[in-house]
Short mmCIF file of C-alpha atoms and ligand atoms in Angstrom, two decimals:
data_model
loop_
_atom_site.label_atom_id
_atom_site.label_comp_id
_atom_site.label_asym_id
_atom_site.label_seq_id
_atom_site.Cartn_x
_atom_site.Cartn_y
_atom_site.Cartn_z
CA UNK A 1 0.00 0.00 0.00
CA UNK A 2 2.97 2.39 0.54
CA UNK A 3 3.53 2.52 -3.25
CA UNK A 4 -0.13 3.51 -3.75
CA UNK A 5 0.24 6.27 -1.15
CA UNK A 6 3.39 7.50 -2.94
CA UNK A 7 1.51 7.61 -6.28
CA UNK A 8 -1.33 9.56 -4.66
CA UNK A 9 0.33 12.11 -2.36
CA UNK A 10 2.97 14.22 -4.12
CA UNK A 11 6.02 15.76 -2.45
CA UNK A 12 9.23 17.63 -3.20
CA UNK A 13 12.67 16.69 -1.86
CA UNK A 14 14.29 18.82 0.85
CA UNK A 15 17.36 18.89 3.04
CA UNK A 16 16.03 19.39 6.55
CA UNK A 17 18.69 20.88 8.82
CA UNK A 18 19.17 21.89 12.44
CA UNK A 19 21.96 23.05 14.73
CA UNK A 20 22.35 22.85 18.48
CA UNK A 21 25.46 24.29 20.11
CA UNK A 22 28.45 22.99 18.13
CA UNK A 23 26.41 20.25 16.50
CA UNK A 24 24.80 20.67 13.07
CA UNK A 25 23.29 18.24 10.62
CA UNK A 26 21.04 17.75 7.65
CA UNK A 27 18.89 14.90 6.34
CA UNK A 28 16.74 14.36 3.29
CA UNK A 29 13.02 14.82 3.91
CA UNK A 30 10.09 14.39 1.56
CA UNK A 31 7.21 14.44 4.04
CA UNK A 32 6.87 18.20 4.22
CA UNK A 33 3.86 20.47 3.72
CA UNK A 34 2.45 23.93 4.44
CA UNK A 35 -0.35 23.79 7.03
CA UNK A 36 -1.22 27.45 7.79
CA UNK A 37 -1.32 30.77 5.95
CA UNK A 38 -1.62 33.22 8.91
CA UNK A 39 0.76 32.63 10.51
CA UNK A 40 2.84 30.74 7.94
CA UNK A 41 3.38 27.25 9.36
CA UNK A 42 4.95 24.22 7.69
CA UNK A 43 5.02 20.64 9.00
CA UNK A 44 7.92 18.21 8.70
CA UNK A 45 7.55 14.53 9.57
CA UNK A 46 10.66 13.09 11.23
CA UNK A 47 11.33 9.65 12.68
CA UNK A 48 12.70 9.85 16.26
CA UNK A 49 15.77 7.76 15.44
CA UNK A 50 17.13 10.45 13.05
CA UNK A 51 20.07 12.47 14.39
CA UNK A 52 18.32 15.53 12.93
CA UNK A 53 15.30 14.80 15.16
CA UNK A 54 17.48 15.23 18.23
CA UNK A 55 18.85 18.57 17.00
CA UNK A 56 15.41 19.96 16.08
CA UNK A 57 13.99 18.77 19.39
CA UNK A 58 16.74 20.45 21.42
CA UNK A 59 17.18 23.67 19.40
CA UNK A 60 13.50 24.34 18.64
CA UNK A 61 14.39 25.41 15.09
CA UNK A 62 14.81 23.77 11.70
CA UNK A 63 15.53 24.86 8.14
CA UNK A 64 14.18 23.39 4.93
CA UNK A 65 16.31 23.69 1.79
CA UNK A 66 14.48 22.77 -1.42
CA UNK A 67 16.62 20.70 -3.80
CA UNK A 68 16.73 21.44 -7.53
CA UNK A 69 15.76 19.07 -10.33
CA UNK A 70 18.81 16.86 -10.94
CA UNK A 71 20.02 16.83 -7.31
CA UNK A 72 19.03 13.21 -6.65
CA UNK A 73 22.68 12.46 -5.76
CA UNK A 74 22.54 15.02 -2.94
CA UNK A 75 19.21 13.59 -1.76
CA UNK A 76 20.87 10.15 -1.49
CA UNK A 77 23.95 11.59 0.23
CA UNK A 78 21.83 13.18 2.98
CA UNK A 79 19.19 10.44 3.00
CA UNK A 80 21.04 7.16 3.38
CA UNK A 81 23.72 7.91 5.96
CA UNK A 82 23.35 9.35 9.45
CA UNK A 83 25.20 12.45 10.59
CA UNK A 84 26.12 10.46 13.69
CA UNK A 85 28.68 8.72 11.44
CA UNK A 86 30.34 11.84 9.99
CA UNK A 87 29.87 15.37 8.71
CA UNK A 88 27.48 15.19 5.75
CA UNK A 89 28.08 18.89 5.01
CA UNK A 90 31.73 18.31 4.10
CA UNK A 91 32.26 19.54 0.53
CA UNK A 92 29.04 21.59 0.55
CA UNK A 93 28.76 25.39 0.77
CA UNK A 94 26.77 26.06 3.93
CA UNK A 95 25.59 29.33 5.45
CA UNK A 96 23.35 29.98 8.44
CA UNK A 97 19.76 31.21 8.64
CA UNK A 98 18.77 33.96 11.10
CA UNK A 99 18.61 31.57 14.08
CA UNK A 100 21.59 29.42 13.14
CA UNK A 101 20.01 26.56 11.18
CA UNK A 102 22.36 25.44 8.38
CA UNK A 103 21.44 26.48 4.82
CA UNK A 104 22.58 24.56 1.75
CA UNK A 105 23.62 27.33 -0.64
CA UNK A 106 23.14 25.06 -3.66
CA UNK A 107 19.36 24.84 -3.28
CA UNK A 108 16.33 26.53 -4.83
CA UNK A 109 15.23 28.35 -1.66
CA UNK A 110 15.13 27.88 2.10
CA UNK A 111 12.84 28.48 5.04
CA UNK A 112 13.83 28.61 8.69
CA UNK A 113 11.09 27.70 11.14
CA UNK A 114 10.57 27.93 14.90
CA UNK A 115 8.93 24.82 16.32
CA UNK A 116 5.49 25.74 17.70
CA UNK A 117 4.08 22.24 18.17
CA UNK A 118 5.05 18.58 18.14
CA UNK A 119 2.47 15.97 17.13
CA UNK A 120 3.03 12.22 17.44
CA UNK A 121 2.03 10.55 14.16
CA UNK A 122 2.53 6.77 14.19
CA UNK A 123 6.25 6.06 13.89
CA UNK A 124 7.09 9.70 13.07
CA UNK A 125 6.70 13.07 14.82
CA UNK A 126 5.32 16.12 13.07
CA UNK A 127 7.21 19.27 13.95
CA UNK A 128 5.02 22.26 13.14
CA UNK A 129 7.24 25.26 12.49
CA UNK A 130 6.32 28.91 12.10
CA UNK A 131 8.34 30.47 9.28
CA UNK A 132 10.74 33.06 10.73
CA UNK A 133 13.28 33.44 7.90
CA UNK A 134 13.66 32.41 4.27
CA UNK A 135 15.01 33.38 0.89
CA UNK A 136 15.03 32.29 -2.73
CA UNK A 137 18.66 31.32 -3.44
CA UNK A 138 19.34 29.83 -6.87
CA UNK A 139 15.69 29.55 -7.87
CA UNK A 140 14.91 27.04 -10.62
CA UNK A 141 12.81 23.91 -10.84
CA UNK A 142 12.39 21.99 -7.57
CA UNK A 143 13.11 18.26 -7.39
CA UNK A 144 9.92 16.16 -7.30
CA UNK A 145 9.97 13.12 -5.00
CA UNK A 146 9.49 9.82 -6.80
CA UNK A 147 9.49 6.78 -4.53
CA UNK A 148 11.16 4.61 -7.22
CA UNK A 149 14.16 6.98 -7.50
CA UNK A 150 15.22 6.01 -3.95
CA UNK A 151 13.38 2.92 -2.74
CA UNK A 152 12.35 -0.46 -4.16
C1 FMN B 1 14.20 10.72 -0.73
C2 FMN B 1 14.20 10.51 0.77
C3 FMN B 1 13.20 11.10 1.54
C4 FMN B 1 13.21 10.94 2.95
N1 FMN B 1 12.21 11.55 3.69
C5 FMN B 1 12.22 11.41 5.04
C6 FMN B 1 11.23 12.07 5.83
O1 FMN B 1 10.36 12.82 5.33
N2 FMN B 1 11.25 11.87 7.19
C7 FMN B 1 12.20 11.08 7.79
O2 FMN B 1 12.20 10.93 9.03
N3 FMN B 1 13.17 10.45 7.05
C8 FMN B 1 13.22 10.63 5.71
N4 FMN B 1 14.21 10.04 4.96
C9 FMN B 1 15.26 9.25 5.64
C10 FMN B 1 16.38 10.12 6.24
O3 FMN B 1 16.80 11.12 5.34
C11 FMN B 1 17.57 9.21 6.59
O4 FMN B 1 17.19 8.25 7.56
C12 FMN B 1 18.81 9.97 7.05
O5 FMN B 1 19.93 9.12 6.95
C13 FMN B 1 18.70 10.50 8.49
O6 FMN B 1 19.89 11.21 8.75
P1 FMN B 1 20.33 11.71 10.19
O7 FMN B 1 20.39 10.51 11.10
O8 FMN B 1 21.67 12.33 9.92
O9 FMN B 1 19.31 12.72 10.66
C14 FMN B 1 14.22 10.18 3.56
C15 FMN B 1 15.24 9.58 2.78
C16 FMN B 1 15.22 9.75 1.39
C17 FMN B 1 16.31 9.11 0.56
#
């Protein structure tokens, strides 16, 4: 049934980042959506075992960097290895959003969000984040998420 869900509910591909003290990290996330207009709130769905979960939970902030069409390699780099095993940002140009969340310069645009609510959702947690910063960087066509590009 997961493949049917993936054919029905469309997503983009993002690098979801967070920083806490000296620690910073990013992971690939597809389960992302806008949930409010006033104020602007987006939701990200993160499994508790992700290193990024820990950093979002402790810092109360996250950033979403939208990947461009053709950046599947970057999505795999950030999506199949944990930052607990090494610095995934090595070799990437990274800046910081207003509240310190890492920003991947080679992305379409980014948002930084302040966590306003956490909602348990099965085996994931939804972090609802109010948008506090953001900018269009390179612009261009965003990368659509296709289940078959990453999973069997
Ligand atoms: C295309 C793609 C989309 C993903 N989307 C999500 C997601 O929305 N939520 C999630 O918890 N994990 C998602 N993952 C898995 C994490 O990116 C992966 O477990 C990552 O290694 C976690 O890194 P971390 O431990 O450094 O945080 C996705 C992976 C891929 C390849």
